[in-house]
Tab-separated table of C-alpha atoms in Angstrom:
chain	number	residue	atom	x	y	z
L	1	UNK	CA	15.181	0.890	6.846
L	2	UNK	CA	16.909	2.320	3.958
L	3	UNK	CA	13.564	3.841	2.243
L	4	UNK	CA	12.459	5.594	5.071
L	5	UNK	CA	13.445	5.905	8.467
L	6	UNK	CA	11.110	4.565	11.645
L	7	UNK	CA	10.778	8.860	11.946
L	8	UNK	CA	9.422	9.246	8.729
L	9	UNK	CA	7.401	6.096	9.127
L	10	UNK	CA	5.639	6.556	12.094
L	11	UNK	CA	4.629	10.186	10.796
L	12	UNK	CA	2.875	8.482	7.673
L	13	UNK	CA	1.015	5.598	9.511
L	14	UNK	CA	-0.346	8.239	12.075
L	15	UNK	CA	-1.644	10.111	8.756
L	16	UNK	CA	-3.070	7.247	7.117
L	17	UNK	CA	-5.161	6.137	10.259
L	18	UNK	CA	-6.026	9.648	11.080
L	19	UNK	CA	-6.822	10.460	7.361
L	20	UNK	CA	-9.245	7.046	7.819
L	21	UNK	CA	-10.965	7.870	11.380
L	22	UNK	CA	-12.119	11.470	9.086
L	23	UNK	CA	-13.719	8.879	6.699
L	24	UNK	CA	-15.033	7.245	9.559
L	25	UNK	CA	-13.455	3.670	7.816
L	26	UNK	CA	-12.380	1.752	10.948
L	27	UNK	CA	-9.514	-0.422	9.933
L	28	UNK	CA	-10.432	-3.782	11.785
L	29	UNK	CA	-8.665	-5.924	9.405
L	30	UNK	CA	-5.815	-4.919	7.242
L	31	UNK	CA	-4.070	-6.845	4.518
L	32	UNK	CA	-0.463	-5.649	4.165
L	33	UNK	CA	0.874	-6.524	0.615
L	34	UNK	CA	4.575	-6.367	0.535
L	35	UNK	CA	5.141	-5.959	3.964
L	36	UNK	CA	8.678	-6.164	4.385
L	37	UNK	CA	9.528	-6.217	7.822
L	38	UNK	CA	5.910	-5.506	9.167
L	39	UNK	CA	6.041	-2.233	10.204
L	40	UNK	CA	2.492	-1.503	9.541
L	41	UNK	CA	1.547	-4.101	12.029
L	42	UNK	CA	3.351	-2.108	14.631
L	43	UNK	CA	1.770	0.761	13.850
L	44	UNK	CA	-1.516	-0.837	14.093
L	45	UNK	CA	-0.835	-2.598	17.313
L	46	UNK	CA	-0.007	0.878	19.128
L	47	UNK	CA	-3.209	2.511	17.360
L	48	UNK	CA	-5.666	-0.050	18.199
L	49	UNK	CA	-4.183	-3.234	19.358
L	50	UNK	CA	-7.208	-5.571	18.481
L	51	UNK	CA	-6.768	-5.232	14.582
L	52	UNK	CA	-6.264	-7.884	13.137
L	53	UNK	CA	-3.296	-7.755	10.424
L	54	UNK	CA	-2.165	-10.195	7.442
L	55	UNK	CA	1.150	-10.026	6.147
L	56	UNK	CA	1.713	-11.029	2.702
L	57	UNK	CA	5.200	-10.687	0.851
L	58	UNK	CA	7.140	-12.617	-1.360
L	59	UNK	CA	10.042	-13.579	0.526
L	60	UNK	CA	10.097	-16.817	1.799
L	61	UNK	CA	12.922	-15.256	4.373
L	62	UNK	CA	10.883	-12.771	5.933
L	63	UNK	CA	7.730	-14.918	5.964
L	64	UNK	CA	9.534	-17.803	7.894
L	65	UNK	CA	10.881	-15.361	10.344
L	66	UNK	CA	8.068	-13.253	10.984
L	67	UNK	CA	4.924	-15.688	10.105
L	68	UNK	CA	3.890	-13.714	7.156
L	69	UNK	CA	2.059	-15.472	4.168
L	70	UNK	CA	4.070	-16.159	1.049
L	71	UNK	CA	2.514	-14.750	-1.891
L	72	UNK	CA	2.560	-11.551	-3.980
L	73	UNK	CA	0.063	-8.349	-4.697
L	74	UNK	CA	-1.276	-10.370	-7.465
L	75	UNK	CA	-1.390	-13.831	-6.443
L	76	UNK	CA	-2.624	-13.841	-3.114
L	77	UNK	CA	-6.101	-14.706	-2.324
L	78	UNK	CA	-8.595	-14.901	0.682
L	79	UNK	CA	-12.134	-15.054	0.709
L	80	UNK	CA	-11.904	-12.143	3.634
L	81	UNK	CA	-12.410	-8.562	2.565
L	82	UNK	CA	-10.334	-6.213	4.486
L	83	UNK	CA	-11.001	-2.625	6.120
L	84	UNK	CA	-7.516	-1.372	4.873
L	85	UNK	CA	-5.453	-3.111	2.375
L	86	UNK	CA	-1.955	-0.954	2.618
L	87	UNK	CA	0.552	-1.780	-0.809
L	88	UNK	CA	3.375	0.708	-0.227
L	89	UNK	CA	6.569	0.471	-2.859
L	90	UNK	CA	5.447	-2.579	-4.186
L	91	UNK	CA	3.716	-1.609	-7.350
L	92	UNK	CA	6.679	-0.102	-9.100
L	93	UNK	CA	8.406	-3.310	-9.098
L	94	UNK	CA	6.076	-4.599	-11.110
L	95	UNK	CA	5.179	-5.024	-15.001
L	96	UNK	CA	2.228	-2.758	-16.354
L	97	UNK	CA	0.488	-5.794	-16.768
L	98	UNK	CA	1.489	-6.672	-13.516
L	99	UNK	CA	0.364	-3.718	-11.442
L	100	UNK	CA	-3.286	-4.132	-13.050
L	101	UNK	CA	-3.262	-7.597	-11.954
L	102	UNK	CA	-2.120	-6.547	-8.732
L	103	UNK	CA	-5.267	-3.449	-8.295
L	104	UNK	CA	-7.801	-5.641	-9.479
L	105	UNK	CA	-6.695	-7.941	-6.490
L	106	UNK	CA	-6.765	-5.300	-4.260
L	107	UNK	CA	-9.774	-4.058	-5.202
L	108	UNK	CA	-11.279	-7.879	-5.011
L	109	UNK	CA	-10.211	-7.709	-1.350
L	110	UNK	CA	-10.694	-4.158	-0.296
L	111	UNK	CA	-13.864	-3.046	1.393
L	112	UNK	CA	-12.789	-0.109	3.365
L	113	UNK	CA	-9.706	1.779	1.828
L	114	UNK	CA	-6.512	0.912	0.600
L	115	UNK	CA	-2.964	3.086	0.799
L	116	UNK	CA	-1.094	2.832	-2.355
L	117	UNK	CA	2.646	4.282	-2.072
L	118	UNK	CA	4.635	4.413	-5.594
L	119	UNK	CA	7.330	5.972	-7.360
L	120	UNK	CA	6.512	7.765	-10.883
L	121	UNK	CA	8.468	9.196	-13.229
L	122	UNK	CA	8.158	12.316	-11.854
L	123	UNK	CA	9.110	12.039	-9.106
L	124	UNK	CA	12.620	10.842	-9.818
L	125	UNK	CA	12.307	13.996	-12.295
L	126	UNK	CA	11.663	16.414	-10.048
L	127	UNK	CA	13.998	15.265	-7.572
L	128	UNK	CA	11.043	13.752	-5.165
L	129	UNK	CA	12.715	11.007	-3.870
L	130	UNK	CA	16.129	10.666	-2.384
L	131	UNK	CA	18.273	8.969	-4.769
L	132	UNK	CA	20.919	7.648	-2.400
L	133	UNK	CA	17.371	5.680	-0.696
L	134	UNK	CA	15.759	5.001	-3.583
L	135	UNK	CA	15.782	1.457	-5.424
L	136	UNK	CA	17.333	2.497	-8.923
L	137	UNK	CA	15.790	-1.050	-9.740
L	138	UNK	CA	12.034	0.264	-9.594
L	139	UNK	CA	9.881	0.848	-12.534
L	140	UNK	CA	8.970	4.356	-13.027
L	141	UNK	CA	5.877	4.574	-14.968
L	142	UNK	CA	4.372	8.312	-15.291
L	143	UNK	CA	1.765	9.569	-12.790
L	144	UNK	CA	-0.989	9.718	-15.567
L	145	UNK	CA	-0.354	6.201	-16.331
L	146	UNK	CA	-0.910	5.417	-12.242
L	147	UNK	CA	-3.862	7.436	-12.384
L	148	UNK	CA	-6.287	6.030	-14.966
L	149	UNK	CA	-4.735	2.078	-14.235
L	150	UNK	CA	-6.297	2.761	-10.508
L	151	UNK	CA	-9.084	4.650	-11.409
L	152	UNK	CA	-10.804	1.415	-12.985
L	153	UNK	CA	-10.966	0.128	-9.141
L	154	UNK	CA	-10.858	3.648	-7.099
L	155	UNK	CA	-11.284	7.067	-5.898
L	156	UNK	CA	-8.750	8.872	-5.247
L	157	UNK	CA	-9.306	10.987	-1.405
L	158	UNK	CA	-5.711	12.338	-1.422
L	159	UNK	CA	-2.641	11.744	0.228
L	160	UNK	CA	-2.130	7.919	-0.983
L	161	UNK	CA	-5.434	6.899	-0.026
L	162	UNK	CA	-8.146	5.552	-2.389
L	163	UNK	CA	-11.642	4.122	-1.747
L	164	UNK	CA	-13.496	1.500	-4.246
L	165	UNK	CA	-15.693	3.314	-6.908
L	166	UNK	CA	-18.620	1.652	-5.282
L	167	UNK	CA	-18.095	2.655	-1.864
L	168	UNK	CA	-20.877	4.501	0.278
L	169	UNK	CA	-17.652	6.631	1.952
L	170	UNK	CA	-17.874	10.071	1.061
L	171	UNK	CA	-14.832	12.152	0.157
């Protein structure tokens, strides 16, 4: 709860899933990398309560306690393709090397859209992000370097949304 507050949460995951029904992508299955406490499930559940959701993250914690999988971005694997494949905040914890690991997995699994959520540079620049809610920890890598890493595997549509460079979707 300290990134963002339930508020501020449930404005974005009304976004993303409107932003999708104007693509016409229904999100049937969604893949939640880094999901934390599962909030996206929630979301999901009160927008269409038969999707079906995977959690991933890495804690073995929160995947005891809330029946999540235990893997990460990169490492996880699943022979399913997914109609949304949401990886918000995760990214920036990662190496460069890392975070192309972790698209090209996403784009391995994606078949719909995905929702990508990081922190650049600039933004902790330019004052984007609160800095008494922000992890100090992160990696901030500069928005051009986000850009052409996820370009190899996407479009961007706007607003944190990307579809795969192959996809029939138009934007």
């Amino acid at each position: 709860s300290r990134a963002s507050s339930p508020e501020e949460f449930t404005r974005l995951s009304r976004f993303v899933l409107s932003y999708l029904e104007y693509l016409e992508i229904q999100p049937r299955s969604v893949l939640d990398l880094g999901c934390g406490l599962g909030r996206w499930r929630e979301a999901l559940r009160a927008y269409d309560a038969t999707v079906q959701y995977t959690g991933v993250d890495v804690s073995p914690y929160l995947c005891a306690q809330y029946g999540w999988i235990e893997s990460s971005a990169t490492d996880f694997r699943s022979k399913q393709k997914y109609d949304l494949v949401v990886c918000q905040d995760v990214l920036p914890y990662l190496t460069p090397r890392g975070i192309r690991d972790a698209l090209a997995n996403i784009a391995r699994h994606c078949r719909g859209a995905v929702y990508l959520q990081v922190l650049t540079q600039e933004d902790w620049d330019k004052d984007h992000c609160d800095p008494d809610r922000t992890d100090h920890t992160m990696n901030r890598l500069e928005a051009h370097w986000y850009r052409k890493a996820i370009s190899r595997h996407f479009i961007n549509c706007g607003g944190g949304l990307f579809i795969p460079n192959n996809s029939e979707v138009v934007v």
